[in-house]
């Protein structure tokens, strides 16, 4: 180890430089022993550090950043409890197939096993949630492992990876020249890795079969998942829909890959579309609970699936009629090429398209009839319509909408309109609540030209509400709208048999302090707060805060009995 500090680099600085050399531009986290220096060294090297109040939110930020940018989101945590808090983000990223690298400091290697400060076997703790979990045992390991772990996050199905850097390694030093050559070696090794994914041997044949299946289908459907959004397949999928005339159905975060206002959108005729389609081309979406496992009664028992997924395991698991393993953008482009000379009869009037269009129109009219009424005290529909209209009035680039909560997210999914890809972030595959504020920070730094609008239930907001301070500290253009109905699902819904026993006078487990002043939390840090109860007040708060592009919380008073328990998820309770 060198002793001349002017000519040496320590582990923190080397990690910061290696991350920046690998192209990392943002890192989210919470500092403390032993990673404080790493955060500032990374920032000095060009990787901006966004300091959070809790690792959980920072992790959700890193996860969303991975989805929005297609590059791994970085999460930095301290050892022990910091790492445990970080597991929330790491696991959320893996569950959603988003690339994230969590970097944690850990206890001194010499003292491990003897009850060291914040001691934890962090490799064992992170392994169940990570595609790769590695430890730098010495400073010279750092650049290679940084590059290796970052590459693993985006290889195949994206997901979370973990890099452990013990505190003694962060404090080790080596000569400046050695640091530079270790980074150069890591850069060269990454450059020589084959960037093109292996071509699945049956892809060409599969493309032919898929095109043929679609051509002969009577009631085809394209399902667009968030994997397609991640793959930036929007142009290819829009072309497919436009040239074939096949109706499409986006999953919640697949919304916007093809604009919601496209005439072939079957969102408002979802049950008909999935219940009666005979061939479904599913692009970047798992046939999991969100898509009713691709089984009856929601789907027809005879439906034939064509699955496009970067993960071969996913295709193996679902055993579709045709499995196309590969990047969604590339596969759909190949499909477009294959069907170019075979115009589909659907290009003109077709009974299946007519049925979907009619059903959509009817359902949209029914919903608009609900939406158009100004109900005060607010139900969920009235404020959601006003918010929808304000967001649409922003035009392009469209705001990124962050959405969480039970009723708030359900109603928001139906009412809010996404016309651009990757403009909706929600609770995702795991139904994770508490993601909203972290997502907001990520969205604001990943896409600085867009306004960020979070539409949050009061419960979802509460998980990470302290991060309003983070919004103010970095002066991010984020407007957080809280649907405040005094609790999870709303008011006290306990039946008589639940209102017995020694604690019957306690507040219901679902209820919060009524009329909480969430807007005042924002004001406490110097941001703008609004309390609104009427359509005019809401419109005025939205117009002022959207124009200001500064952190704001709009606290919207909602009738506590307006929502349903669990939103529309009762069957999973
Ligand atoms: P949704 O929640 O929208 O239904 P899921 O998270 O269930 O979507 O599924 C996303 C799928 O997309 C995952 O199975 C993942 O492997 C896949 N995926 C991720 N990246 C790509 C890509 N570049 N091309 C194709 N599929 C991808």
XYZ file of C-alpha atoms and ligand atoms in Angstrom:
600
model
C 0.000 0.000 0.000
C 1.329 3.423 -0.923
C 1.832 6.048 1.726
C 2.015 9.296 -0.281
C -1.588 10.543 -0.116
C -1.115 12.954 -3.041
C -0.344 10.047 -5.331
C -2.744 7.488 -3.939
C -6.388 6.638 -4.423
C -8.523 5.000 -1.759
C -11.277 2.445 -2.240
C -14.047 5.065 -2.058
C -12.486 7.199 -4.762
C -11.712 4.183 -6.921
C -15.313 2.954 -6.665
C -16.609 6.426 -7.545
C -14.324 6.685 -10.523
C -15.092 3.166 -11.725
C -18.835 3.862 -11.577
C -18.409 7.079 -13.539
C -16.100 5.355 -16.041
C -18.797 2.727 -16.558
C -21.211 5.487 -17.578
C -23.136 5.929 -14.322
C -24.556 9.436 -14.154
C -26.816 9.243 -11.100
C -26.709 7.401 -7.803
C -29.405 7.346 -5.127
C -28.796 6.522 -1.511
C -28.180 7.420 2.094
C -24.679 8.126 3.360
C -23.075 7.251 6.682
C -20.272 4.964 7.862
C -18.525 3.696 5.732
C -19.793 5.120 2.413
C -19.941 8.904 2.898
C -16.739 9.471 1.013
C -17.817 7.119 -1.791
C -20.858 9.317 -2.472
C -18.871 12.514 -2.763
C -16.054 10.850 -4.699
C -18.557 9.493 -7.209
C -20.105 12.944 -7.558
C -16.657 14.463 -8.078
C -16.080 11.926 -10.861
C -19.324 12.936 -12.608
C -21.913 10.616 -11.061
C -24.446 12.859 -9.310
C -25.434 11.641 -5.850
C -29.048 12.124 -4.803
C -29.176 11.887 -1.014
C -32.382 10.441 0.420
C -33.828 10.224 3.919
C -34.334 6.453 3.789
C -32.684 3.735 1.699
C -36.059 2.236 0.853
C -37.118 5.267 -1.182
C -33.650 5.595 -2.662
C -33.950 1.986 -3.808
C -37.308 2.619 -5.434
C -35.738 5.619 -7.163
C -32.884 3.493 -8.482
C -35.353 0.850 -9.697
C -37.488 3.368 -11.596
C -34.383 5.023 -13.027
C -33.417 1.654 -14.509
C -36.820 1.345 -16.176
C -36.873 4.914 -17.482
C -33.332 5.041 -18.850
C -32.569 1.402 -19.696
C -29.355 1.841 -17.701
C -28.836 0.383 -14.243
C -30.090 2.555 -11.401
C -27.526 2.841 -8.619
C -28.358 2.520 -4.944
C -25.785 3.263 -2.251
C -26.324 2.167 1.334
C -24.413 1.895 4.574
C -23.751 -1.467 6.183
C -26.133 -3.702 8.189
C -29.449 -1.895 8.645
C -28.805 0.329 5.611
C -28.337 -2.774 3.504
C -31.526 -4.279 4.963
C -33.500 -1.138 4.091
C -31.970 -1.273 0.616
C -33.337 -4.771 0.068
C -36.717 -3.157 -0.585
C -35.406 -1.464 -3.719
C -33.227 -4.378 -4.783
C -36.086 -6.875 -4.586
C -38.551 -4.465 -6.189
C -36.206 -4.000 -9.158
C -35.770 -7.743 -9.610
C -39.514 -8.382 -9.280
C -40.187 -5.810 -12.004
C -37.271 -6.889 -14.235
C -35.574 -3.496 -13.976
C -31.791 -3.090 -13.815
C -30.389 -1.862 -10.494
C -27.012 -2.115 -8.819
C -26.991 -1.833 -5.056
C -23.595 -0.931 -3.599
C -23.233 -1.209 0.162
C -20.410 -0.681 2.549
C -20.015 -3.536 5.016
C -18.139 -4.152 8.230
C -14.402 -4.553 8.449
C -13.398 -8.006 7.171
C -11.052 -8.624 10.125
C -13.848 -8.078 12.614
C -16.571 -9.984 10.806
C -17.967 -12.754 12.997
C -17.074 -10.924 16.241
C -20.021 -8.550 16.451
C -18.563 -5.632 14.499
C -20.440 -2.351 14.014
C -23.470 -2.986 11.754
C -22.246 -6.477 10.992
C -24.317 -8.574 8.604
C -23.557 -11.243 6.032
C -24.715 -8.915 3.266
C -23.960 -11.342 0.471
C -26.300 -13.903 2.054
C -28.917 -11.190 2.712
C -28.960 -9.889 -0.849
C -28.546 -13.149 -2.766
C -32.240 -14.156 -2.840
C -33.088 -10.862 -4.561
C -30.072 -10.408 -6.817
C -28.937 -11.864 -10.122
C -25.385 -11.492 -8.863
C -24.003 -10.691 -5.407
C -20.244 -10.098 -5.184
C -17.794 -8.749 -2.631
C -14.619 -6.772 -3.255
C -12.143 -8.470 -0.908
C -9.386 -5.989 -1.805
C -9.216 -2.563 -3.413
C -7.856 -3.927 -6.690
C -11.093 -5.930 -7.160
C -13.273 -2.827 -7.273
C -13.140 -1.694 -10.928
C -13.576 -5.200 -12.327
C -16.506 -5.970 -10.027
C -18.191 -2.619 -10.683
C -18.182 -3.304 -14.425
C -19.137 -6.960 -13.994
C -22.053 -6.208 -11.687
C -23.337 -3.343 -13.831
C -23.243 -5.563 -16.926
C -25.117 -8.322 -15.093
C -28.017 -5.983 -14.251
C -28.903 -5.528 -17.927
C -27.910 -8.951 -19.302
C -30.840 -11.158 -20.284
C -33.823 -10.343 -18.077
C -32.880 -7.121 -16.292
C -32.815 -7.140 -12.513
C -31.005 -6.224 -9.338
C -27.349 -7.003 -8.563
C -25.322 -6.366 -5.439
C -21.748 -5.192 -4.834
C -20.371 -5.364 -1.309
C -17.395 -3.188 -0.396
C -16.138 -3.770 3.157
C -15.034 -0.744 5.110
C -11.374 -1.848 5.211
C -11.414 -2.080 1.399
C -12.903 1.411 1.109
C -9.971 2.679 3.159
C -7.228 0.761 1.354
C -5.132 2.780 -1.068
C -3.147 2.168 -4.176
C -1.063 4.297 -6.490
C -2.810 6.670 -8.846
C -1.190 4.968 -11.858
C -2.410 1.560 -10.704
C -5.935 2.902 -10.204
C -5.939 4.296 -13.711
C -4.743 1.058 -15.238
C -7.261 -1.055 -13.281
C -10.063 1.134 -14.592
C -8.655 1.015 -18.121
C -8.504 -2.792 -17.921
C -12.108 -2.970 -16.748
C -13.210 -0.626 -19.548
C -11.335 -2.719 -22.114
C -12.776 -5.983 -20.805
C -16.287 -4.546 -20.987
C -15.640 -3.279 -24.516
C -14.461 -6.670 -25.706
C -17.542 -8.482 -24.364
C -19.925 -9.405 -27.194
C -22.704 -6.804 -26.928
C -25.146 -8.610 -29.194
C -27.325 -11.081 -27.352
C -27.033 -14.662 -28.573
C -29.564 -15.259 -31.316
C -32.006 -17.901 -30.262
C -31.707 -20.672 -32.800
C -35.403 -20.985 -33.486
C -36.085 -17.245 -33.766
C -36.268 -17.122 -37.580
C -38.621 -20.071 -37.680
C -40.626 -18.626 -34.784
C -41.089 -15.315 -36.592
C -42.528 -17.123 -39.602
C -44.863 -19.156 -37.375
C -45.949 -16.093 -35.410
C -46.741 -14.120 -38.569
C -48.696 -17.043 -39.950
C -50.641 -17.485 -36.717
C -51.522 -13.798 -36.650
C -52.503 -13.839 -40.311
C -54.918 -16.708 -39.796
C -56.318 -15.359 -36.523
C -59.919 -14.227 -36.449
C -59.648 -12.267 -33.221
C -55.993 -11.316 -32.682
C -54.736 -9.082 -29.890
C -51.377 -7.466 -29.106
C -50.623 -7.213 -25.366
C -47.992 -4.597 -24.575
C -46.108 -4.966 -21.297
C -43.601 -2.848 -19.461
C -40.819 -5.038 -20.901
C -41.742 -3.560 -24.302
C -41.581 -0.068 -22.823
C -38.204 -0.872 -21.291
C -36.994 -2.197 -24.669
C -38.033 1.059 -26.379
C -40.116 -0.968 -28.795
C -42.690 1.799 -29.271
C -41.987 2.546 -32.905
C -41.978 -1.118 -33.890
C -45.180 -1.907 -31.988
C -47.004 1.156 -33.280
C -46.040 0.121 -36.798
C -47.278 -3.414 -36.186
C -50.617 -2.153 -34.883
C -51.003 0.392 -37.683
C -50.149 -1.947 -40.535
C -52.099 -4.943 -39.285
C -55.021 -3.199 -37.648
C -54.797 -5.568 -34.677
C -56.222 -4.126 -31.443
C -53.791 -3.745 -28.555
C -54.052 -3.907 -24.797
C -51.374 -2.297 -22.626
C -50.559 -3.464 -19.106
C -50.479 -0.607 -16.575
C -46.884 0.394 -17.319
C -47.138 -0.665 -20.953
C -49.555 2.261 -21.332
C -48.222 4.875 -23.745
C -46.055 2.537 -25.849
C -48.933 2.948 -28.269
C -50.860 6.118 -27.349
C -53.934 5.482 -25.180
C -55.921 7.615 -27.646
C -55.092 5.290 -30.569
C -58.374 4.016 -32.123
C -57.244 0.386 -31.747
C -56.747 0.649 -27.984
C -58.823 -1.995 -26.238
C -58.149 -0.787 -22.689
C -61.785 0.136 -22.218
C -62.849 -3.258 -23.614
C -60.309 -5.317 -21.661
C -62.599 -8.174 -20.640
C -63.884 -8.627 -24.162
C -60.421 -8.385 -25.679
C -58.751 -10.970 -23.467
C -61.864 -13.104 -23.085
C -62.460 -13.574 -26.779
C -59.166 -13.174 -28.610
C -58.015 -16.336 -30.371
C -54.349 -15.342 -30.831
C -52.521 -13.054 -28.403
C -49.126 -11.629 -29.220
C -47.747 -10.756 -25.776
C -44.718 -8.475 -25.920
C -42.658 -7.947 -22.761
C -45.304 -8.989 -20.237
C -45.475 -12.051 -18.026
C -48.616 -14.146 -17.932
C -48.714 -13.671 -14.157
C -51.480 -12.494 -11.813
C -51.749 -9.164 -13.635
C -52.735 -11.034 -16.798
C -54.744 -13.708 -14.976
C -52.058 -16.310 -15.770
C -53.323 -16.460 -19.351
C -56.022 -18.900 -18.233
C -59.817 -19.258 -18.171
C -62.158 -17.820 -17.060
C -60.613 -14.478 -18.054
C -59.028 -15.873 -21.222
C -60.559 -18.310 -23.642
C -59.263 -21.853 -23.113
C -58.393 -22.055 -26.806
C -56.344 -18.881 -27.037
C -52.947 -19.322 -28.677
C -50.144 -17.252 -27.207
C -47.150 -15.843 -29.053
C -44.785 -14.667 -26.317
C -41.940 -12.242 -26.937
C -39.543 -12.102 -24.005
C -35.842 -11.590 -23.488
C -35.916 -14.395 -20.938
C -35.824 -17.950 -22.217
C -36.933 -19.141 -18.751
C -40.116 -17.140 -19.109
C -40.931 -18.869 -22.386
C -40.119 -22.263 -20.849
C -42.414 -21.522 -17.911
C -45.456 -20.484 -19.947
C -45.093 -22.905 -22.873
C -46.815 -20.721 -25.464
C -47.774 -21.800 -28.958
C -44.860 -19.734 -30.253
C -42.049 -18.379 -28.066
C -39.805 -15.654 -29.418
C -36.764 -15.166 -27.218
C -35.114 -11.825 -27.765
C -35.234 -8.092 -27.333
C -38.784 -6.847 -27.898
C -37.790 -4.047 -30.270
C -35.723 -6.341 -32.445
C -38.246 -9.186 -32.464
C -41.168 -6.931 -33.361
C -39.088 -5.338 -36.115
C -38.423 -8.821 -37.515
C -42.107 -9.580 -37.250
C -42.948 -6.357 -39.088
C -40.574 -7.328 -41.863
C -42.143 -10.777 -42.124
C -45.707 -9.524 -42.353
C -45.004 -6.516 -44.561
C -46.059 -8.264 -47.733
C -49.051 -9.991 -46.192
C -51.595 -7.270 -45.584
C -54.116 -8.353 -42.993
C -57.794 -8.230 -43.657
C -57.978 -6.201 -40.464
C -56.625 -3.158 -42.238
C -60.240 -2.348 -43.126
C -63.525 -3.003 -41.362
C -63.563 -6.261 -39.431
C -66.147 -7.723 -37.014
C -63.582 -8.270 -34.228
C -62.230 -4.729 -34.443
C -65.759 -3.366 -34.723
C -66.817 -5.294 -31.604
C -63.852 -3.979 -29.600
C -64.330 -0.442 -30.852
C -68.014 -0.492 -30.010
C -67.461 -1.924 -26.541
C -64.695 0.603 -25.884
C -66.905 3.484 -26.958
C -69.782 2.296 -24.777
C -67.543 1.873 -21.739
C -65.810 5.200 -22.271
C -69.188 6.905 -22.486
C -70.281 5.214 -19.251
C -67.113 6.302 -17.505
C -67.343 9.842 -18.854
C -70.883 10.058 -17.502
C -69.426 9.308 -14.055
C -66.492 11.632 -14.544
C -68.378 14.619 -15.815
C -70.317 15.095 -12.569
C -68.719 17.422 -10.041
C -69.176 15.466 -6.817
C -68.344 17.401 -3.631
C -67.157 16.254 -1.093
C -64.863 14.662 -3.654
C -65.192 11.041 -4.681
C -62.202 9.611 -6.609
C -63.600 10.339 -10.065
C -64.104 14.104 -9.946
C -60.564 15.089 -8.913
C -59.076 12.423 -11.197
C -60.863 13.957 -14.204
C -59.593 17.414 -13.310
C -56.047 16.047 -12.921
C -56.322 14.145 -16.213
C -57.339 17.277 -18.060
C -54.557 19.327 -16.494
C -51.955 16.697 -17.445
C -53.277 16.461 -21.012
C -53.141 20.250 -21.312
C -49.373 20.041 -20.740
C -49.004 18.429 -24.187
C -45.622 17.023 -25.195
C -43.254 16.112 -23.649
C -45.954 14.608 -21.486
C -45.537 14.644 -17.719
C -44.447 11.418 -16.053
C -47.308 10.169 -13.930
C -46.452 8.358 -10.710
C -49.349 6.457 -9.229
C -49.869 4.406 -6.108
C -52.581 3.594 -3.622
C -55.541 1.228 -3.754
C -58.505 3.163 -5.089
C -56.330 6.067 -6.228
C -54.165 3.811 -8.400
C -57.112 1.793 -9.733
C -59.149 4.827 -10.694
C -56.049 6.592 -11.994
C -55.182 3.670 -14.265
C -58.590 3.881 -15.912
C -58.895 7.660 -16.083
C -55.398 9.064 -16.644
C -54.206 9.018 -20.240
C -50.728 7.992 -21.381
C -49.814 8.987 -24.904
C -46.046 8.642 -24.592
C -44.044 5.576 -23.542
C -42.571 5.255 -20.042
C -44.748 8.024 -18.646
C -46.493 5.876 -16.063
C -44.828 4.459 -12.959
C -46.873 2.521 -10.443
C -46.785 -0.164 -7.760
C -45.769 -2.724 -10.385
C -45.508 -6.488 -10.314
C -45.322 -6.706 -6.534
C -48.024 -4.140 -5.835
C -45.399 -2.295 -3.787
C -46.713 0.706 -1.858
C -44.374 3.486 -0.785
C -42.648 3.678 -4.160
C -44.056 7.051 -5.208
C -41.669 9.625 -3.785
C -38.577 7.675 -4.818
C -40.008 7.315 -8.327
C -40.588 11.077 -8.421
C -36.944 11.868 -7.724
C -35.777 9.329 -10.307
C -38.172 10.591 -12.960
C -37.187 14.208 -12.381
C -33.465 13.560 -12.768
C -33.781 10.955 -15.547
C -36.087 13.085 -17.703
C -35.451 16.698 -16.727
C -37.552 18.082 -19.563
C -40.705 16.466 -18.177
C -42.896 17.578 -15.311
C -43.510 14.819 -12.752
C -47.002 14.427 -11.327
C -47.581 11.929 -8.534
C -51.158 10.886 -7.850
C -50.962 9.188 -4.490
C -53.273 7.663 -1.951
C -52.631 9.050 1.536
C -51.401 5.644 2.656
C -48.990 5.187 -0.259
C -47.702 8.727 0.244
C -47.192 8.153 3.960
C -44.651 5.358 3.496
C -42.073 7.788 2.128
C -43.544 11.204 2.837
C -40.327 12.506 4.388
C -38.824 12.528 0.908
C -40.723 15.759 0.224
C -37.668 17.313 1.850
C -35.516 15.649 -0.823
C -37.721 17.187 -3.524
C -37.222 20.636 -2.014
C -33.489 20.178 -1.428
C -32.907 19.433 -5.095
C -35.686 21.777 -6.283
C -37.215 19.098 -8.510
C -40.211 19.813 -10.751
C -42.534 17.431 -8.922
C -46.164 17.973 -7.980
C -47.440 15.403 -5.488
C -51.208 15.105 -5.270
C -52.441 13.285 -2.173
C -55.923 11.773 -2.217
C -56.614 12.171 1.464
C -59.460 9.925 2.581
C -58.164 9.448 6.123
C -56.812 5.958 5.774
C -56.078 2.773 3.855
C -59.184 2.362 1.660
C -60.832 5.189 3.613
C -62.977 5.428 6.715
C -63.615 2.817 9.390
C -65.243 -0.143 7.629
C -65.213 -2.634 10.503
C -68.252 -4.836 10.862
C -69.940 -5.437 14.266
C -67.946 -8.649 14.886
C -64.675 -6.691 14.539
C -65.801 -4.000 16.985
C -65.446 -6.128 20.111
C -62.640 -6.977 22.526
C -60.407 -4.884 24.775
C -59.135 -2.608 21.988
C -62.426 -1.935 20.291
C -62.038 1.795 20.929
C -58.706 1.942 19.090
C -58.786 3.567 15.667
C -59.408 1.013 12.918
C -56.191 -0.552 11.567
C -57.021 1.099 8.255
C -57.521 4.620 9.576
C -55.223 7.623 9.973
C -55.627 10.948 11.764
C -58.551 12.541 9.918
C -57.892 15.678 7.911
C -54.092 15.326 8.106
C -52.276 18.419 6.833
C -49.998 16.690 4.314
C -49.554 19.956 2.429
C -48.024 21.424 5.568
C -45.277 18.789 5.475
C -44.176 20.303 2.188
C -44.474 23.831 3.556
C -42.299 22.836 6.521
C -39.367 22.524 4.109
C -40.116 25.604 2.055
C -42.050 23.934 -0.763
C -45.539 24.915 -1.825
C -48.552 23.326 -0.157
C -52.230 23.444 -1.138
C -55.295 22.142 0.659
C -58.172 21.719 -1.775
C -61.778 20.640 -1.377
C -63.542 21.867 -4.498
C -63.047 21.573 -8.273
C -62.103 25.247 -8.581
C -59.524 25.013 -5.807
C -58.010 21.915 -7.383
C -57.878 23.443 -10.861
C -56.209 26.552 -9.539
C -53.624 24.584 -7.500
C -52.802 22.404 -10.516
C -52.418 25.300 -12.873
C -50.198 27.255 -10.488
C -47.981 24.321 -9.485
C -47.611 22.940 -13.034
C -46.548 26.380 -14.204
C -44.087 26.850 -11.346
C -42.354 23.471 -11.896
C -41.262 23.481 -8.274
C -41.929 20.941 -5.519
C -45.529 21.076 -4.358
C -47.991 18.929 -2.422
C -51.684 19.262 -3.176
C -53.680 17.764 -0.325
C -57.065 16.785 -1.779
C -59.825 16.089 0.710
C -61.740 12.975 -0.359
C -64.919 11.577 1.135
C -63.617 8.803 3.465
C -66.417 6.488 2.373
C -65.985 6.996 -1.363
C -63.522 4.150 -2.023
C -63.868 0.370 -1.948
C -61.830 -1.898 0.322
C -58.657 -2.949 -1.533
C -59.743 -0.895 -4.494
C -60.701 -3.515 -7.068
C -58.486 -6.301 -5.693
C -60.926 -7.916 -3.269
C -60.426 -11.375 -4.741
C -56.797 -11.388 -3.588
C -57.631 -10.458 0.015
P -46.140 -6.149 -17.047
O -46.133 -5.861 -15.585
O -46.204 -4.935 -17.886
O -47.158 -7.185 -17.398
P -43.894 -7.877 -16.599
O -42.979 -7.221 -15.636
O -44.767 -8.950 -16.075
O -44.700 -6.774 -17.407
O -43.039 -8.508 -17.740
C -41.990 -7.839 -18.353
C -41.266 -8.875 -19.156
O -40.448 -8.188 -20.086
C -40.344 -9.766 -18.327
O -40.697 -11.108 -18.490
C -38.964 -9.468 -18.878
O -38.163 -10.632 -18.962
C -39.281 -8.938 -20.241
N -38.278 -8.051 -20.801
C -37.435 -7.226 -20.183
N -36.660 -6.592 -21.058
C -37.025 -7.013 -22.271
C -36.593 -6.738 -23.590
N -35.617 -5.857 -23.835
N -37.207 -7.385 -24.590
C -38.191 -8.290 -24.366
N -38.635 -8.590 -23.150
C -38.073 -7.962 -22.115
